[in-house]
CSV table of C-alpha atoms and ligand atoms in Angstrom, one decimal:
chain,number,residue,atom,x,y,z
P,1,UNK,CA,0.0,0.0,0.0
P,2,UNK,CA,1.2,3.5,-0.8
P,3,UNK,CA,1.6,6.0,2.0
P,4,UNK,CA,-1.2,8.2,0.6
P,5,UNK,CA,-3.8,5.4,0.3
P,6,UNK,CA,-2.8,4.4,3.9
P,7,UNK,CA,-3.5,7.9,5.1
P,8,UNK,CA,-6.8,7.9,3.2
P,9,UNK,CA,-7.9,4.5,4.5
P,10,UNK,CA,-7.1,4.8,8.2
P,11,UNK,CA,-6.6,8.4,9.0
P,12,UNK,CA,-8.9,10.5,6.9
P,13,UNK,CA,-12.0,10.6,9.0
P,14,UNK,CA,-15.5,11.3,7.7
P,15,UNK,CA,-17.7,14.2,9.0
P,16,UNK,CA,-15.3,16.7,10.4
P,17,UNK,CA,-16.9,19.0,13.0
P,18,UNK,CA,-17.8,22.5,12.0
P,19,UNK,CA,-14.7,24.0,13.8
P,20,UNK,CA,-12.5,22.1,11.3
P,21,UNK,CA,-12.2,24.2,8.1
P,22,UNK,CA,-9.5,22.1,6.5
P,23,UNK,CA,-8.6,18.6,7.8
P,24,UNK,CA,-6.3,15.8,6.5
P,25,UNK,CA,-5.3,16.1,2.8
P,26,UNK,CA,-3.9,19.6,2.4
P,27,UNK,CA,-0.5,20.9,3.6
P,28,UNK,CA,-1.8,21.9,7.0
P,29,UNK,CA,-5.1,21.9,8.9
P,30,UNK,CA,-7.2,25.1,9.4
P,31,UNK,CA,-9.2,25.4,12.6
P,32,UNK,CA,-11.8,27.8,13.9
P,33,UNK,CA,-11.0,28.6,17.5
P,34,UNK,CA,-14.1,29.5,19.4
P,35,UNK,CA,-14.4,33.1,20.6
P,36,UNK,CA,-13.3,34.0,24.1
P,37,UNK,CA,-11.3,30.8,24.5
P,38,UNK,CA,-7.6,30.1,24.8
P,39,UNK,CA,-5.9,27.2,22.9
P,40,UNK,CA,-4.5,24.5,25.2
P,41,UNK,CA,-2.0,22.1,23.6
P,42,UNK,CA,0.2,19.2,24.7
P,43,UNK,CA,2.3,16.5,22.9
P,44,UNK,CA,3.4,13.0,24.0
P,45,UNK,CA,5.5,10.5,22.3
P,46,UNK,CA,4.9,6.8,22.8
P,47,UNK,CA,7.8,4.4,21.9
P,48,UNK,CA,7.5,0.6,21.6
P,49,UNK,CA,9.6,-1.0,24.3
P,50,UNK,CA,9.9,2.2,26.4
P,51,UNK,CA,6.3,3.4,26.9
P,52,UNK,CA,4.5,0.1,26.2
P,53,UNK,CA,5.7,-3.5,25.9
P,54,UNK,CA,6.3,-4.6,22.3
P,55,UNK,CA,3.4,-7.1,22.4
P,56,UNK,CA,0.8,-4.6,23.5
P,57,UNK,CA,-2.4,-5.0,21.4
P,58,UNK,CA,-2.5,-2.4,18.7
P,59,UNK,CA,-6.0,-1.3,19.7
P,60,UNK,CA,-4.7,-0.5,23.1
P,61,UNK,CA,-1.7,1.4,21.7
P,62,UNK,CA,-4.2,3.6,19.7
P,63,UNK,CA,-6.4,4.1,22.7
P,64,UNK,CA,-3.6,5.0,25.1
P,65,UNK,CA,-1.6,7.3,22.8
P,66,UNK,CA,-4.6,9.6,22.7
P,67,UNK,CA,-5.8,8.9,26.2
P,68,UNK,CA,-2.6,10.2,27.8
P,69,UNK,CA,-2.8,13.4,25.8
P,70,UNK,CA,-6.5,13.9,26.7
P,71,UNK,CA,-5.5,13.4,30.3
P,72,UNK,CA,-3.2,16.4,30.0
P,73,UNK,CA,-6.1,18.5,28.8
P,74,UNK,CA,-8.2,17.2,31.7
P,75,UNK,CA,-5.5,18.3,34.1
P,76,UNK,CA,-5.7,21.8,32.7
P,77,UNK,CA,-9.5,21.8,32.8
P,78,UNK,CA,-9.7,22.1,29.0
P,79,UNK,CA,-12.2,20.7,26.5
P,80,UNK,CA,-10.6,18.5,23.8
P,81,UNK,CA,-11.1,19.6,20.2
P,82,UNK,CA,-8.4,18.3,17.7
P,83,UNK,CA,-5.3,16.2,17.4
P,84,UNK,CA,-2.4,15.4,15.0
P,85,UNK,CA,-0.7,12.1,14.7
P,86,UNK,CA,2.9,11.5,13.8
P,87,UNK,CA,3.2,7.7,13.2
P,88,UNK,CA,6.5,5.9,12.6
P,89,UNK,CA,6.3,2.2,11.9
P,90,UNK,CA,8.7,-0.5,10.6
P,91,UNK,CA,6.4,-1.7,7.8
P,92,UNK,CA,2.8,-1.3,6.5
P,93,UNK,CA,0.8,-3.9,8.3
P,94,UNK,CA,-2.9,-3.7,7.5
P,95,UNK,CA,-4.1,-5.8,10.4
P,96,UNK,CA,-2.0,-3.7,12.8
P,97,UNK,CA,-3.2,-0.4,11.3
P,98,UNK,CA,-6.8,-1.5,11.4
P,99,UNK,CA,-6.7,-2.3,15.1
P,100,UNK,CA,-4.6,0.7,16.0
P,101,UNK,CA,-6.9,3.2,14.1
P,102,UNK,CA,-10.0,1.5,15.6
P,103,UNK,CA,-8.6,2.1,19.2
P,104,UNK,CA,-7.8,5.6,18.3
P,105,UNK,CA,-11.1,6.4,16.7
P,106,UNK,CA,-13.2,4.9,19.5
P,107,UNK,CA,-11.6,7.1,22.2
P,108,UNK,CA,-11.5,10.1,19.9
P,109,UNK,CA,-15.3,9.8,19.3
P,110,UNK,CA,-15.9,9.3,23.0
P,111,UNK,CA,-14.4,12.6,23.8
P,112,UNK,CA,-15.2,14.5,20.6
P,113,UNK,CA,-11.6,15.0,19.5
P,114,UNK,CA,-11.0,15.0,15.8
P,115,UNK,CA,-7.9,13.9,13.8
P,116,UNK,CA,-6.9,16.9,11.7
P,117,UNK,CA,-3.5,15.8,10.2
P,118,UNK,CA,-0.2,14.2,10.9
P,119,UNK,CA,2.9,12.6,9.4
P,120,UNK,CA,3.7,9.0,8.4
P,121,UNK,CA,7.3,7.7,8.3
P,122,UNK,CA,9.2,4.4,8.4
P,123,UNK,CA,11.3,3.4,11.4
P,124,UNK,CA,11.0,1.8,14.8
P,125,UNK,CA,7.4,1.9,16.1
P,126,UNK,CA,6.7,5.3,17.6
P,127,UNK,CA,3.5,7.4,18.0
P,128,UNK,CA,3.5,11.1,18.7
P,129,UNK,CA,0.2,12.8,19.3
P,130,UNK,CA,-0.3,16.5,19.7
P,131,UNK,CA,-3.7,17.3,21.2
P,132,UNK,CA,-5.4,20.7,21.2
P,133,UNK,CA,-8.3,21.8,23.3
P,134,UNK,CA,-9.9,25.1,24.5
P,135,UNK,CA,-10.7,26.8,27.7
P,136,UNK,CA,-12.4,30.0,28.7
P,137,UNK,CA,-10.0,32.9,28.9
P,138,UNK,CA,-7.9,32.7,32.1
P,139,UNK,CA,-9.5,29.6,33.5
P,140,UNK,CA,-6.8,27.0,32.9
P,141,UNK,CA,-6.0,24.9,36.0
P,142,UNK,CA,-2.3,25.1,36.8
P,143,UNK,CA,0.1,23.3,39.2
P,144,UNK,CA,1.0,26.5,40.9
P,145,UNK,CA,-2.0,27.6,42.9
P,146,UNK,CA,-2.1,25.3,45.9
P,147,UNK,CA,-2.2,27.0,49.4
P,148,UNK,CA,-1.5,25.8,52.9
P,149,UNK,CA,-4.7,24.3,54.3
P,150,UNK,CA,-6.0,23.1,50.9
P,151,UNK,CA,-7.2,19.5,50.9
P,152,UNK,CA,-5.3,17.1,48.6
P,153,UNK,CA,-7.6,15.0,46.4
P,154,UNK,CA,-7.3,12.1,43.9
P,155,UNK,CA,-9.9,10.8,41.4
P,156,UNK,CA,-10.3,7.0,41.1
P,157,UNK,CA,-7.7,4.6,42.4
P,158,UNK,CA,-3.9,4.5,42.0
P,159,UNK,CA,-1.2,1.8,41.6
P,160,UNK,CA,-3.4,-0.4,39.3
P,161,UNK,CA,-1.5,0.3,36.1
P,162,UNK,CA,1.9,-0.4,37.7
P,163,UNK,CA,0.7,-3.7,39.1
P,164,UNK,CA,-0.7,-4.5,35.6
P,165,UNK,CA,2.8,-3.8,34.1
P,166,UNK,CA,4.5,-5.9,36.8
P,167,UNK,CA,2.2,-8.9,35.8
P,168,UNK,CA,3.3,-8.5,32.2
P,169,UNK,CA,7.0,-7.9,32.7
P,170,UNK,CA,8.0,-9.6,36.0
P,171,UNK,CA,5.7,-12.6,36.2
P,172,UNK,CA,4.1,-11.0,39.2
P,173,UNK,CA,1.4,-13.5,40.2
P,174,UNK,CA,-2.1,-12.3,40.9
P,175,UNK,CA,-5.6,-13.8,40.7
P,176,UNK,CA,-6.7,-14.0,37.0
P,177,UNK,CA,-9.5,-11.4,37.4
P,178,UNK,CA,-7.2,-8.9,39.3
P,179,UNK,CA,-4.6,-9.4,36.7
P,180,UNK,CA,-7.1,-8.7,33.9
P,181,UNK,CA,-8.3,-5.5,35.8
P,182,UNK,CA,-4.8,-4.1,36.3
P,183,UNK,CA,-3.7,-4.8,32.8
P,184,UNK,CA,-6.9,-3.1,31.5
P,185,UNK,CA,-6.0,-0.1,33.7
P,186,UNK,CA,-2.6,-0.1,32.1
P,187,UNK,CA,-3.7,-0.4,28.5
P,188,UNK,CA,-7.0,1.5,28.5
P,189,UNK,CA,-6.6,4.5,30.8
P,190,UNK,CA,-9.7,6.7,31.1
P,191,UNK,CA,-8.9,10.4,30.9
P,192,UNK,CA,-10.8,12.2,33.7
P,193,UNK,CA,-12.4,14.8,31.5
P,194,UNK,CA,-15.9,14.8,33.1
P,195,UNK,CA,-14.4,15.1,36.6
P,196,UNK,CA,-12.2,17.9,35.4
P,197,UNK,CA,-15.1,20.1,34.4
P,198,UNK,CA,-16.2,20.1,38.0
P,199,UNK,CA,-12.8,20.2,39.5
P,200,UNK,CA,-11.8,23.3,37.6
P,201,UNK,CA,-14.5,25.4,39.3
P,202,UNK,CA,-13.2,24.5,42.8
P,203,UNK,CA,-9.5,23.5,42.6
P,204,UNK,CA,-6.5,25.8,43.2
P,205,UNK,CA,-4.0,23.4,41.5
P,206,UNK,CA,-4.3,20.2,39.4
P,207,UNK,CA,-2.2,17.7,37.5
P,208,UNK,CA,-2.5,14.2,36.1
P,209,UNK,CA,-0.7,11.3,37.8
P,210,UNK,CA,1.5,9.8,35.1
P,211,UNK,CA,4.8,9.2,36.9
P,212,UNK,CA,3.5,8.1,40.4
P,213,UNK,CA,1.9,10.0,43.2
P,214,UNK,CA,5.0,11.0,45.2
P,215,UNK,CA,6.8,12.3,42.2
P,216,UNK,CA,3.9,14.1,40.7
P,217,UNK,CA,2.9,15.6,44.0
P,218,UNK,CA,6.4,17.1,44.3
P,219,UNK,CA,5.7,19.0,41.1
P,220,UNK,CA,2.6,20.6,42.6
P,221,UNK,CA,4.3,21.5,45.9
P,222,UNK,CA,7.4,23.0,44.1
P,223,UNK,CA,5.3,25.0,41.6
P,224,UNK,CA,3.1,26.2,44.4
P,225,UNK,CA,5.8,26.9,47.1
P,226,UNK,CA,4.1,24.7,49.7
P,227,UNK,CA,4.5,21.3,51.3
P,228,UNK,CA,2.2,18.4,51.8
P,229,UNK,CA,1.3,15.5,54.1
P,230,UNK,CA,-0.3,12.3,52.9
P,231,UNK,CA,-2.1,9.8,55.1
P,232,UNK,CA,-1.2,6.4,53.6
P,233,UNK,CA,-4.3,4.8,55.2
P,234,UNK,CA,-6.4,7.1,52.9
P,235,UNK,CA,-4.8,6.1,49.6
P,236,UNK,CA,-7.6,4.9,47.2
P,237,UNK,CA,-6.8,1.3,46.4
P,238,UNK,CA,-8.9,-0.9,44.1
P,239,UNK,CA,-10.0,-4.3,45.3
P,240,UNK,CA,-7.3,-5.8,43.1
P,241,UNK,CA,-4.6,-3.7,44.9
P,242,UNK,CA,-6.2,-4.5,48.3
P,243,UNK,CA,-5.6,-8.2,47.5
P,244,UNK,CA,-1.8,-7.6,47.7
P,245,UNK,CA,0.3,-7.4,50.9
P,246,UNK,CA,-0.6,-3.9,52.3
P,247,UNK,CA,3.0,-2.6,52.1
P,248,UNK,CA,3.4,-3.6,48.5
P,249,UNK,CA,0.0,-2.0,47.6
P,250,UNK,CA,1.1,1.3,49.2
P,251,UNK,CA,4.4,1.2,47.4
P,252,UNK,CA,2.7,0.7,44.0
P,253,UNK,CA,0.2,3.5,44.9
P,254,UNK,CA,3.0,5.9,45.8
P,255,UNK,CA,5.5,5.2,43.0
P,256,UNK,CA,3.6,3.5,40.2
P,257,UNK,CA,2.9,5.6,37.2
P,258,UNK,CA,0.4,5.4,34.3
P,259,UNK,CA,-2.9,5.6,36.2
P,260,UNK,CA,-3.8,9.0,34.7
P,261,UNK,CA,-5.9,10.0,37.6
P,262,UNK,CA,-6.1,13.7,38.6
P,263,UNK,CA,-4.3,15.0,41.7
P,264,UNK,CA,-5.8,18.3,42.8
P,265,UNK,CA,-6.2,20.7,45.8
P,266,UNK,CA,-9.5,22.1,47.1
P,267,UNK,CA,-9.7,24.9,49.6
P,268,UNK,CA,-11.2,23.7,52.9
P,269,UNK,CA,-14.1,26.2,52.7
P,270,UNK,CA,-15.1,24.8,49.2
P,271,UNK,CA,-14.8,21.2,50.1
P,272,UNK,CA,-18.5,20.6,51.0
P,273,UNK,CA,-19.9,22.2,47.8
P,274,UNK,CA,-17.3,20.4,45.7
P,275,UNK,CA,-18.2,17.0,47.2
P,276,UNK,CA,-21.9,17.6,46.7
P,277,UNK,CA,-21.4,18.2,43.0
P,278,UNK,CA,-18.8,15.5,42.3
P,279,UNK,CA,-20.7,12.3,41.7
P,280,UNK,CA,-17.6,10.2,40.7
P,281,UNK,CA,-15.2,8.7,43.1
P,282,UNK,CA,-12.7,11.2,44.6
P,283,UNK,CA,-10.7,10.7,47.8
P,284,UNK,CA,-9.0,13.2,50.2
P,285,UNK,CA,-5.5,11.7,50.8
P,286,UNK,CA,-3.8,14.6,52.6
P,287,UNK,CA,-3.4,18.3,53.2
P,288,UNK,CA,-1.2,21.1,51.8
P,289,UNK,CA,0.9,22.9,54.4
P,290,UNK,CA,3.7,25.5,54.5
P,291,UNK,CA,6.5,23.0,55.1
P,292,UNK,CA,8.0,24.1,51.8
P,293,UNK,CA,9.3,21.4,49.4
P,294,UNK,CA,8.6,18.5,51.7
P,295,UNK,CA,6.1,15.7,51.5
P,296,UNK,CA,5.6,13.8,54.7
P,297,UNK,CA,3.4,10.8,55.8
P,298,UNK,CA,1.1,10.6,58.7
P,299,UNK,CA,4.1,9.9,61.0
P,300,UNK,CA,6.1,12.9,59.7
P,301,UNK,CA,8.5,10.7,57.7
P,302,UNK,CA,9.7,12.3,54.6
P,303,UNK,CA,8.8,10.7,51.3
P,304,UNK,CA,11.4,10.5,48.5
P,305,UNK,CA,9.9,11.3,45.1
P,306,UNK,CA,10.7,8.1,43.3
P,307,UNK,CA,8.4,7.7,40.3
P,308,UNK,CA,9.4,6.9,36.8
P,309,UNK,CA,12.2,9.1,35.3
P,310,UNK,CA,13.4,8.5,31.8
P,311,UNK,CA,16.9,9.8,32.5
P,312,UNK,CA,17.5,8.2,35.9
P,313,UNK,CA,21.1,7.5,36.4
P,314,UNK,CA,22.1,8.8,32.9
G,401,ADP,P1,3.5,17.0,3.6
G,401,ADP,O1,4.5,16.2,2.7
G,401,ADP,O2,3.0,18.2,2.9
G,401,ADP,O3,3.9,17.2,5.0
G,401,ADP,P2,2.2,14.5,3.9
G,401,ADP,O4,2.4,13.8,2.7
G,401,ADP,O5,3.1,14.2,5.1
G,401,ADP,O6,2.2,16.1,3.6
G,401,ADP,O7,0.7,14.4,4.4
G,401,ADP,C1,-0.4,14.6,3.5
G,401,ADP,C2,-1.6,14.9,4.3
G,401,ADP,O8,-1.9,13.7,5.1
G,401,ADP,C3,-1.5,16.1,5.3
G,401,ADP,O9,-2.7,16.7,5.4
G,401,ADP,C4,-1.1,15.4,6.6
G,401,ADP,O10,-1.6,16.2,7.7
G,401,ADP,C5,-1.9,14.1,6.5
G,401,ADP,N1,-1.3,13.0,7.3
G,401,ADP,C6,-0.1,12.4,7.0
G,401,ADP,N2,0.1,11.4,7.9
G,401,ADP,C7,-1.0,11.3,8.7
G,401,ADP,C8,-1.4,10.5,9.8
G,401,ADP,N3,-0.6,9.6,10.3
G,401,ADP,N4,-2.5,10.8,10.4
G,401,ADP,C9,-3.3,11.8,10.0
G,401,ADP,N5,-3.0,12.6,8.9
G,401,ADP,C10,-1.9,12.4,8.3
G,402,MG,MG1,3.0,19.6,1.9
């Protein structure tokens, strides 16, 4: 198959939304940005063997490559609109492309995010997606607004994806249904866009947890010039994580990445109103304080921020 028929078959989507003036097929896309909004954009590269095991199902690769980008928009409080796809692959494999583009299209449709262009090249498998969204002027949710006294919250549960990865790479043994659940959390993360629309009206700071709670929390406290304490007994653990030895479960929850939950801070006087409106699961795991740069547990022990770091030791 020729590169152009490949693009036409898999990546030229029907029925572009009205805010897409020119989509795939010309030299560049042309977009109508809604009045009184700011453009919010983020890019993530996904490399086989680094960001996902080589044998990950292609449908999951398509899903996750967009999901992690949508999660960045959720962390900012933005509404997804469009994305571009730079795809590098070793060969043209119709079955692979069919499954990959299906996974991509399903999640794109779910969150109304339209593919407007990209680039296709030959090489080791790598997927780069740049996502674009919009937000009302001045309303973006940053990492830098947390204040002493704010409550520290998480959506969903954490540690699942890291356990899922351990079952794939390290032969970590787990009951079949727990294994299935954790691998699904690893391969099919759900960007917390619905939650983010409520969070953005109450939170002082927000980010998505991609590298592990302790490391990602250190970004919020450094950006906000504050400290934080976490109560380990409050960490939201799925039934699958609760089936592990408790210390292991807490370690996965603190240092495991890839869950794509939102970590955010809510001022104490807004907590009741926030909780009344938020119907999905959220959990208060700690509090922001003025112990600058430090994260401590319930016994005042200092946490080391050890999540995933691509350049560790290099
Ligand atoms: P150019 O050489 O001008 O950069 P290309 O031949 O790379 O153009 O791409 C032709 C059209 O197909 C462009 O509109 C581009 O955005 C689109 N395109 C190329 N690869 C992809 C892809 N993987 N996904 C979506 N659109 C793509
Ligand atoms: Mg061109």
